[in-house]
Amino acid sequence: MRKSTLLIALCILFAGFVSFSSRAQETPAMPEIFFVMEEFVAPSDLQAFIETQQKAVDLWKKHELDIPLFTYRTAVNSFYWVVPIENMGSIDGVFQKAGDVVAKMKADGFDADKEFRDLSTSRQTVIHWMKDLSYHPNGNMGQTNDNRYCEWTFVSLRAGHEKAAADVVKKYIDFYNSIEETDEWDIYSVVMGYDTPMWILMFRAENALTMREHEKMLNDKYQDTYRKLWMEFSTHVRKYEDQKGWFLPNWSLNVSE
C-alpha cells in the first residue's frame, strides 16, 4: 500500500529488523518498537534498483537525513528497511522528516516517484523487540559492522500459543545459562502486519561459515537437548520460513559502530 510521495520516501528510506548498534552499557535504553518496510525487487530490475538506490543514499547523506536507518539485503533480492520508533504515533514524525528530504532531493533533480516507479513492490510491518526472550549473555546487543551476516526465522505461531511458546524459549535460555558454551539471538513479535501471530528470530555472525561452525560445535555436544526442546517448541508452530542476508552499512544512516 503506497500513499503519495511520503510513503514512496519510506520505501527507500528504512532498513530492517535491528536494534541500535552499541553495547548495552553504552545505551540507556534499547529501542523496542520498529517500523519495517520489506521491499521486493525482480532479478531483472536489480541492477537498476541498486544504481537508483545509491543515488538516493548519496542524497540522504547530502541533506543529512536525521533518521536512524539500518539496511539489509537478503539472498532472494529483497531488502529490509527498519526505523526504531517510540510508539505508533511516532510514524507521523518519520513521514514528516522523509517528506522534507524528498522535497530537497526533487529540487536536486531526483524525483523519487519517477526514479523508483516499477522497480519494486513492498509491504510494511511494525515489530516489537521481545527483550525477555532475546538472549545476549555478554551484553553485546544490536547490529555492528563486525557481524554483518544475518539469518531470520519467521515463525507463524498457532493462535493462542504465544505464552506456551515463550515458556519453551525460556527453557532454551535456562539451558544456555547452565553450560559453558553460549549463543545469541533476538526475537521480535509482529504487532501489525501479515500472518500473525508471528515471531521473527534473528541471529548474527561475522559470516555464514562462522555461524555454521558454531552451530555444528553446539549440535555435536547437545543434539539430544536441542531435539527435545525443538519438539516441544514446534507443537506451537503452524509454519516457519528461514531467510539469510547481510547488513549494508553503506546504505544505513546514523549507525554507530
CSV table of N, CA and C in Angstrom, one decimal, residues 28-166:
chain,number,residue,atom,x,y,z
A,28,PRO,N,21.4,3.8,27.2
A,28,PRO,CA,20.5,3.8,28.4
A,28,PRO,C,19.3,2.9,28.2
A,29,ALA,N,18.7,2.9,27.0
A,29,ALA,CA,17.6,2.0,26.7
A,29,ALA,C,17.6,1.6,25.3
A,30,MET,N,17.5,0.3,25.0
A,30,MET,CA,17.4,-0.2,23.7
A,30,MET,C,16.0,0.1,23.1
A,31,PRO,N,15.9,0.4,21.8
A,31,PRO,CA,14.6,0.6,21.2
A,31,PRO,C,13.9,-0.7,21.1
A,32,GLU,N,12.6,-0.7,21.3
A,32,GLU,CA,11.8,-1.9,21.3
A,32,GLU,C,10.7,-2.0,20.2
A,33,ILE,N,10.4,-0.9,19.6
A,33,ILE,CA,9.4,-0.9,18.5
A,33,ILE,C,10.0,-0.4,17.2
A,34,PHE,N,9.7,-1.1,16.1
A,34,PHE,CA,10.3,-0.7,14.8
A,34,PHE,C,9.3,-0.7,13.7
A,35,PHE,N,9.3,0.3,12.9
A,35,PHE,CA,8.6,0.3,11.6
A,35,PHE,C,9.4,-0.3,10.5
A,36,VAL,N,8.9,-1.3,9.9
A,36,VAL,CA,9.7,-2.1,8.9
A,36,VAL,C,9.1,-2.0,7.5
A,37,MET,N,9.9,-1.8,6.5
A,37,MET,CA,9.5,-1.9,5.1
A,37,MET,C,10.3,-3.0,4.5
A,38,GLU,N,9.6,-4.0,3.9
A,38,GLU,CA,10.2,-5.0,3.2
A,38,GLU,C,10.0,-4.8,1.7
A,39,GLU,N,11.1,-4.7,1.0
A,39,GLU,CA,11.0,-4.3,-0.4
A,39,GLU,C,11.5,-5.4,-1.3
A,40,PHE,N,10.7,-5.7,-2.3
A,40,PHE,CA,11.0,-6.8,-3.2
A,40,PHE,C,11.4,-6.3,-4.6
A,41,VAL,N,12.5,-6.8,-5.2
A,41,VAL,CA,13.0,-6.4,-6.5
A,41,VAL,C,13.1,-7.6,-7.4
A,42,ALA,N,12.5,-7.5,-8.6
A,42,ALA,CA,12.7,-8.6,-9.5
A,42,ALA,C,14.1,-8.7,-10.0
A,43,PRO,N,14.6,-9.9,-10.2
A,43,PRO,CA,16.0,-10.1,-10.7
A,43,PRO,C,16.4,-9.2,-11.9
A,44,SER,N,15.5,-9.1,-12.8
A,44,SER,CA,15.8,-8.3,-14.0
A,44,SER,C,15.9,-6.8,-13.7
A,45,ASP,N,15.3,-6.3,-12.5
A,45,ASP,CA,15.4,-4.9,-12.2
A,45,ASP,C,16.5,-4.6,-11.1
A,46,LEU,N,17.2,-5.7,-10.7
A,46,LEU,CA,18.1,-5.5,-9.5
A,46,LEU,C,19.2,-4.5,-9.8
A,47,GLN,N,19.8,-4.5,-10.9
A,47,GLN,CA,20.9,-3.6,-11.2
A,47,GLN,C,20.4,-2.2,-11.2
A,48,ALA,N,19.3,-2.0,-11.9
A,48,ALA,CA,18.7,-0.6,-12.0
A,48,ALA,C,18.3,-0.1,-10.6
A,49,PHE,N,17.8,-1.0,-9.8
A,49,PHE,CA,17.4,-0.6,-8.4
A,49,PHE,C,18.6,-0.2,-7.6
A,50,ILE,N,19.7,-1.0,-7.7
A,50,ILE,CA,20.9,-0.7,-6.9
A,50,ILE,C,21.5,0.6,-7.3
A,51,GLU,N,21.5,0.9,-8.6
A,51,GLU,CA,22.1,2.2,-9.1
A,51,GLU,C,21.2,3.3,-8.6
A,52,THR,N,19.9,3.2,-8.7
A,52,THR,CA,19.0,4.3,-8.3
A,52,THR,C,19.0,4.4,-6.8
A,53,GLN,N,19.1,3.3,-6.0
A,53,GLN,CA,19.1,3.4,-4.6
A,53,GLN,C,20.4,4.1,-4.1
A,54,GLN,N,21.5,3.9,-4.8
A,54,GLN,CA,22.8,4.5,-4.4
A,54,GLN,C,22.7,6.0,-4.6
A,55,LYS,N,22.0,6.5,-5.6
A,55,LYS,CA,21.8,7.9,-5.8
A,55,LYS,C,21.0,8.5,-4.7
A,56,ALA,N,20.0,7.7,-4.3
A,56,ALA,CA,19.2,8.2,-3.1
A,56,ALA,C,20.0,8.3,-1.9
A,57,VAL,N,20.8,7.3,-1.6
A,57,VAL,CA,21.6,7.2,-0.4
A,57,VAL,C,22.6,8.5,-0.4
A,58,ASP,N,23.2,8.7,-1.5
A,58,ASP,CA,24.1,9.9,-1.6
A,58,ASP,C,23.3,11.2,-1.2
A,59,LEU,N,22.1,11.3,-1.7
A,59,LEU,CA,21.3,12.5,-1.4
A,59,LEU,C,20.9,12.5,0.0
A,60,TRP,N,20.5,11.4,0.6
A,60,TRP,CA,20.2,11.4,2.1
A,60,TRP,C,21.3,12.0,2.9
A,61,LYS,N,22.6,11.5,2.5
A,61,LYS,CA,23.7,12.0,3.3
A,61,LYS,C,24.0,13.5,3.0
A,62,LYS,N,23.8,13.9,1.8
A,62,LYS,CA,24.0,15.3,1.4
A,62,LYS,C,23.0,16.2,2.3
A,63,HIS,N,21.8,15.7,2.4
A,63,HIS,CA,20.8,16.5,3.1
A,63,HIS,C,20.6,16.1,4.6
A,64,GLU,N,21.6,15.3,5.0
A,64,GLU,CA,21.6,14.9,6.5
A,64,GLU,C,20.3,14.4,7.0
A,65,LEU,N,19.8,13.4,6.4
A,65,LEU,CA,18.5,12.8,6.8
A,65,LEU,C,18.7,12.3,8.3
A,66,ASP,N,17.9,12.8,9.2
A,66,ASP,CA,18.0,12.6,10.6
A,66,ASP,C,17.1,11.5,11.0
A,67,ILE,N,17.4,10.3,10.6
A,67,ILE,CA,16.6,9.1,10.9
A,67,ILE,C,17.6,7.9,11.1
A,68,PRO,N,17.5,7.2,12.3
A,68,PRO,CA,18.4,6.0,12.4
A,68,PRO,C,17.9,5.0,11.4
A,69,LEU,N,18.8,4.5,10.6
A,69,LEU,CA,18.4,3.7,9.5
A,69,LEU,C,19.3,2.5,9.3
A,70,PHE,N,18.8,1.3,9.3
A,70,PHE,CA,19.5,0.0,9.1
A,70,PHE,C,19.0,-0.7,7.9
A,71,THR,N,19.9,-1.1,7.0
A,71,THR,CA,19.5,-1.7,5.8
A,71,THR,C,20.1,-3.1,5.6
A,72,TYR,N,19.3,-4.0,5.1
A,72,TYR,CA,19.7,-5.4,4.9
A,72,TYR,C,19.3,-5.8,3.5
A,73,ARG,N,20.2,-6.6,2.9
A,73,ARG,CA,19.8,-7.3,1.6
A,73,ARG,C,19.7,-8.8,1.9
A,74,THR,N,18.7,-9.4,1.3
A,74,THR,CA,18.6,-10.8,1.5
A,74,THR,C,19.1,-11.6,0.3
A,75,ALA,N,19.1,-12.9,0.4
A,75,ALA,CA,19.6,-13.8,-0.6
A,75,ALA,C,18.6,-13.9,-1.8
A,76,VAL,N,17.4,-13.4,-1.6
A,76,VAL,CA,16.4,-13.5,-2.7
A,76,VAL,C,16.0,-12.1,-3.2
A,77,ASN,N,16.9,-11.2,-3.3
A,77,ASN,CA,16.7,-9.9,-3.9
A,77,ASN,C,15.6,-9.1,-3.3
A,78,SER,N,15.5,-9.2,-2.0
A,78,SER,CA,14.7,-8.2,-1.2
A,78,SER,C,15.5,-7.5,-0.2
A,79,PHE,N,14.9,-6.4,0.3
A,79,PHE,CA,15.6,-5.5,1.2
A,79,PHE,C,14.7,-5.3,2.4
A,80,TYR,N,15.3,-5.2,3.6
A,80,TYR,CA,14.6,-4.9,4.8
A,80,TYR,C,15.1,-3.5,5.2
A,81,TRP,N,14.1,-2.6,5.4
A,81,TRP,CA,14.4,-1.2,5.9
A,81,TRP,C,13.6,-1.0,7.2
A,82,VAL,N,14.3,-0.6,8.2
A,82,VAL,CA,13.7,-0.5,9.6
A,82,VAL,C,14.1,0.7,10.3
A,83,VAL,N,13.2,1.3,10.9
A,83,VAL,CA,13.5,2.5,11.7
A,83,VAL,C,12.9,2.3,13.1
A,84,PRO,N,13.6,2.5,14.2
A,84,PRO,CA,13.1,2.4,15.5
A,84,PRO,C,12.2,3.6,15.8
A,85,ILE,N,11.1,3.3,16.5
A,85,ILE,CA,10.1,4.4,16.8
A,85,ILE,C,9.7,4.2,18.3
A,86,GLU,N,9.3,5.3,18.9
A,86,GLU,CA,8.8,5.3,20.3
A,86,GLU,C,7.5,4.6,20.4
A,87,ASN,N,6.6,4.9,19.5
A,87,ASN,CA,5.2,4.4,19.6
A,87,ASN,C,4.6,4.6,18.2
A,88,MET,N,3.4,4.1,18.0
A,88,MET,CA,2.7,4.2,16.7
A,88,MET,C,2.6,5.6,16.2
A,89,GLY,N,2.4,6.5,17.2
A,89,GLY,CA,2.2,7.9,16.8
A,89,GLY,C,3.5,8.5,16.2
A,90,SER,N,4.6,7.9,16.5
A,90,SER,CA,5.9,8.4,16.1
A,90,SER,C,6.1,8.3,14.5
A,91,ILE,N,5.3,7.5,13.9
A,91,ILE,CA,5.4,7.3,12.5
A,91,ILE,C,5.1,8.6,11.7
A,92,ASP,N,4.2,9.4,12.3
A,92,ASP,CA,3.9,10.7,11.7
A,92,ASP,C,5.1,11.5,11.5
A,93,GLY,N,6.0,11.5,12.6
A,93,GLY,CA,7.2,12.3,12.6
A,93,GLY,C,8.2,11.8,11.5
A,94,VAL,N,8.2,10.5,11.4
A,94,VAL,CA,9.1,9.9,10.4
A,94,VAL,C,8.6,10.3,9.0
A,95,PHE,N,7.3,10.3,8.7
A,95,PHE,CA,6.8,10.7,7.4
A,95,PHE,C,7.2,12.2,7.2
A,96,GLN,N,7.1,13.0,8.2
A,96,GLN,CA,7.5,14.4,8.0
A,96,GLN,C,8.9,14.6,7.6
A,97,LYS,N,9.8,13.9,8.3
A,97,LYS,CA,11.2,14.0,8.0
A,97,LYS,C,11.5,13.5,6.6
A,98,ALA,N,10.9,12.4,6.3
A,98,ALA,CA,11.1,11.8,5.0
A,98,ALA,C,10.6,12.8,3.9
A,99,GLY,N,9.4,13.4,4.1
A,99,GLY,CA,8.9,14.3,3.1
A,99,GLY,C,9.8,15.5,2.9
A,100,ASP,N,10.3,16.0,4.0
A,100,ASP,CA,11.2,17.2,3.9
A,100,ASP,C,12.5,16.8,3.0
A,101,VAL,N,13.0,15.7,3.2
A,101,VAL,CA,14.2,15.3,2.4
A,101,VAL,C,13.9,15.0,1.0
A,102,VAL,N,12.7,14.3,0.8
A,102,VAL,CA,12.3,14.0,-0.6
A,102,VAL,C,12.1,15.3,-1.4
A,103,ALA,N,11.6,16.3,-0.8
A,103,ALA,CA,11.4,17.6,-1.4
A,103,ALA,C,12.8,18.2,-1.8
A,104,LYS,N,13.8,18.1,-1.0
A,104,LYS,CA,15.1,18.6,-1.3
A,104,LYS,C,15.7,17.7,-2.4
A,105,MET,N,15.5,16.4,-2.4
A,105,MET,CA,16.0,15.5,-3.4
A,105,MET,C,15.4,15.9,-4.8
A,106,LYS,N,14.1,16.2,-4.8
A,106,LYS,CA,13.5,16.6,-6.0
A,106,LYS,C,14.1,17.9,-6.6
A,107,ALA,N,14.4,18.8,-5.7
A,107,ALA,CA,15.0,20.1,-6.1
A,107,ALA,C,16.4,19.8,-6.7
A,108,ASP,N,17.0,18.7,-6.3
A,108,ASP,CA,18.3,18.3,-6.9
A,108,ASP,C,18.1,17.6,-8.2
A,109,GLY,N,16.9,17.4,-8.6
A,109,GLY,CA,16.7,16.6,-9.9
A,109,GLY,C,16.4,15.2,-9.7
A,110,PHE,N,16.2,14.7,-8.5
A,110,PHE,CA,15.9,13.3,-8.2
A,110,PHE,C,14.5,13.2,-7.8
A,111,ASP,N,13.6,12.8,-8.7
A,111,ASP,CA,12.2,12.6,-8.4
A,111,ASP,C,11.9,11.2,-8.0
A,112,ALA,N,11.7,10.9,-6.7
A,112,ALA,CA,11.6,9.6,-6.2
A,112,ALA,C,10.4,8.8,-6.9
A,113,ASP,N,9.3,9.5,-7.1
A,113,ASP,CA,8.2,8.9,-7.8
A,113,ASP,C,8.6,8.3,-9.1
A,114,LYS,N,9.3,9.1,-9.9
A,114,LYS,CA,9.7,8.6,-11.2
A,114,LYS,C,10.9,7.6,-11.2
A,115,GLU,N,11.8,7.9,-10.3
A,115,GLU,CA,13.1,7.1,-10.3
A,115,GLU,C,12.8,5.6,-9.9
A,116,PHE,N,11.9,5.5,-8.9
A,116,PHE,CA,11.6,4.1,-8.3
A,116,PHE,C,10.4,3.5,-8.9
A,117,ARG,N,9.7,4.1,-9.8
A,117,ARG,CA,8.5,3.6,-10.4
A,117,ARG,C,8.8,2.2,-11.1
A,118,ASP,N,8.1,1.2,-10.8
A,118,ASP,CA,8.1,-0.1,-11.4
A,118,ASP,C,9.4,-0.9,-11.0
A,119,LEU,N,10.2,-0.4,-10.1
A,119,LEU,CA,11.5,-1.1,-9.7
A,119,LEU,C,11.2,-2.0,-8.5
A,120,SER,N,10.2,-1.9,-7.8
A,120,SER,CA,10.0,-2.7,-6.6
A,120,SER,C,8.5,-2.7,-6.1
A,121,THR,N,8.2,-3.6,-5.3
A,121,THR,CA,7.0,-3.6,-4.5
A,121,THR,C,7.3,-3.8,-3.0
A,122,SER,N,6.4,-3.5,-2.2
A,122,SER,CA,6.7,-3.5,-0.7
A,122,SER,C,5.6,-3.9,0.1
A,123,ARG,N,5.9,-4.3,1.4
A,123,ARG,CA,4.9,-4.4,2.4
A,123,ARG,C,5.5,-3.9,3.7
A,124,GLN,N,4.6,-3.6,4.6
A,124,GLN,CA,5.0,-2.9,5.9
A,124,GLN,C,4.6,-3.7,7.1
A,125,THR,N,5.4,-3.7,8.1
A,125,THR,CA,5.0,-4.2,9.4
A,125,THR,C,5.5,-3.4,10.5
A,126,VAL,N,5.0,-3.6,11.7
A,126,VAL,CA,5.5,-3.0,12.9
A,126,VAL,C,5.9,-4.1,13.8
A,127,ILE,N,7.1,-4.2,14.3
A,127,ILE,CA,7.5,-5.3,15.2
A,127,ILE,C,8.0,-4.8,16.5
A,128,HIS,N,7.9,-5.7,17.5
A,128,HIS,CA,8.3,-5.3,18.9
A,128,HIS,C,9.4,-6.3,19.3
A,129,TRP,N,10.5,-5.7,19.8
A,129,TRP,CA,11.6,-6.5,20.4
A,129,TRP,C,11.2,-7.1,21.7
A,130,MET,N,11.3,-8.4,21.8
A,130,MET,CA,10.9,-9.2,23.0
A,130,MET,C,12.1,-9.3,23.8
A,131,LYS,N,12.4,-8.4,24.7
A,131,LYS,CA,13.6,-8.3,25.5
A,131,LYS,C,13.8,-9.6,26.3
A,132,ASP,N,12.7,-10.1,27.0
A,132,ASP,CA,12.8,-11.2,27.9
A,132,ASP,C,13.1,-12.5,27.2
A,133,LEU,N,12.8,-12.6,25.9
A,133,LEU,CA,13.0,-13.8,25.1
A,133,LEU,C,14.3,-13.7,24.3
A,134,SER,N,14.9,-12.6,24.2
A,134,SER,CA,16.1,-12.4,23.4
A,134,SER,C,17.3,-12.8,24.4
A,135,TYR,N,18.4,-13.1,23.8
A,135,TYR,CA,19.5,-13.7,24.7
A,135,TYR,C,20.8,-13.1,24.2
A,136,HIS,N,21.4,-12.3,25.1
A,136,HIS,CA,22.8,-11.7,24.9
A,136,HIS,C,23.5,-11.8,26.2
A,137,PRO,N,24.0,-12.9,26.6
A,137,PRO,CA,24.7,-13.1,27.9
A,137,PRO,C,25.9,-12.2,28.1
A,138,ASN,N,26.5,-11.8,27.0
A,138,ASN,CA,27.7,-10.9,27.2
A,138,ASN,C,27.3,-9.4,27.1
A,139,GLY,N,26.0,-9.1,27.0
A,139,GLY,CA,25.6,-7.7,26.9
A,139,GLY,C,25.8,-7.1,25.6
A,140,ASN,N,26.2,-7.8,24.6
A,140,ASN,CA,26.5,-7.2,23.3
A,140,ASN,C,25.3,-7.3,22.4
A,141,MET,N,24.5,-6.2,22.3
A,141,MET,CA,23.3,-6.2,21.6
A,141,MET,C,23.3,-5.3,20.4
A,142,GLY,N,22.6,-5.6,19.4
A,142,GLY,CA,22.4,-4.7,18.3
A,142,GLY,C,23.3,-5.0,17.1
A,143,GLN,N,23.2,-4.3,16.0
A,143,GLN,CA,23.9,-4.5,14.8
A,143,GLN,C,25.2,-3.8,14.7
A,144,THR,N,26.3,-4.5,14.5
A,144,THR,CA,27.6,-3.8,14.3
A,144,THR,C,28.2,-4.3,13.0
A,145,ASN,N,29.2,-3.6,12.6
A,145,ASN,CA,29.9,-3.9,11.3
A,145,ASN,C,30.7,-5.2,11.3
A,146,ASP,N,30.9,-5.7,12.5
A,146,ASP,CA,31.7,-7.0,12.6
A,146,ASP,C,30.8,-8.2,12.6
A,147,ASN,N,29.5,-8.1,12.6
A,147,ASN,CA,28.6,-9.2,12.5
A,147,ASN,C,27.5,-9.0,11.4
A,148,ARG,N,28.0,-8.8,10.2
A,148,ARG,CA,27.1,-8.4,9.1
A,148,ARG,C,26.2,-9.5,8.6
A,149,TYR,N,26.6,-10.7,8.7
A,149,TYR,CA,25.8,-11.9,8.2
A,149,TYR,C,24.7,-12.1,9.2
A,150,CYS,N,23.5,-12.3,8.6
A,150,CYS,CA,22.3,-12.4,9.5
A,150,CYS,C,21.4,-13.6,8.9
A,151,GLU,N,20.7,-14.2,9.8
A,151,GLU,CA,19.7,-15.2,9.5
A,151,GLU,C,18.4,-14.9,10.3
A,152,TRP,N,17.3,-15.0,9.6
A,152,TRP,CA,16.0,-14.8,10.3
A,152,TRP,C,15.1,-16.0,10.1
A,153,THR,N,14.4,-16.4,11.1
A,153,THR,CA,13.4,-17.4,11.0
A,153,THR,C,12.1,-16.8,11.3
A,154,PHE,N,11.2,-16.9,10.4
A,154,PHE,CA,9.8,-16.3,10.5
A,154,PHE,C,8.9,-17.4,11.0
A,155,VAL,N,8.5,-17.3,12.2
A,155,VAL,CA,7.7,-18.4,12.9
A,155,VAL,C,6.3,-18.0,13.0
A,156,SER,N,5.4,-18.6,12.3
A,156,SER,CA,3.9,-18.4,12.4
A,156,SER,C,3.4,-19.3,13.5
A,157,LEU,N,3.0,-18.7,14.6
A,157,LEU,CA,2.5,-19.5,15.8
A,157,LEU,C,1.0,-19.9,15.6
A,158,ARG,N,0.7,-20.9,16.3
A,158,ARG,CA,-0.7,-21.2,16.4
A,158,ARG,C,-1.4,-20.2,17.3
A,159,ALA,N,-2.6,-19.8,16.9
A,159,ALA,CA,-3.3,-18.7,17.7
A,159,ALA,C,-3.5,-19.1,19.1
A,160,GLY,N,-3.1,-18.2,20.0
A,160,GLY,CA,-3.3,-18.5,21.5
A,160,GLY,C,-2.1,-19.3,22.1
A,161,HIS,N,-1.1,-19.6,21.3
A,161,HIS,CA,0.0,-20.4,21.8
A,161,HIS,C,1.2,-19.5,22.2
A,162,GLU,N,1.1,-18.2,22.2
A,162,GLU,CA,2.2,-17.3,22.4
A,162,GLU,C,2.9,-17.6,23.8
A,163,LYS,N,2.1,-17.7,24.9
A,163,LYS,CA,2.6,-17.9,26.2
A,163,LYS,C,3.4,-19.2,26.3
A,164,ALA,N,2.7,-20.3,25.8
A,164,ALA,CA,3.4,-21.6,25.8
A,164,ALA,C,4.7,-21.6,25.1
A,165,ALA,N,4.7,-21.0,23.9
A,165,ALA,CA,5.9,-20.9,23.1
A,165,ALA,C,7.0,-20.1,23.8
A,166,ALA,N,6.6,-19.0,24.5
A,166,ALA,CA,7.5,-18.2,25.3
A,166,ALA,C,8.1,-19.1,26.4
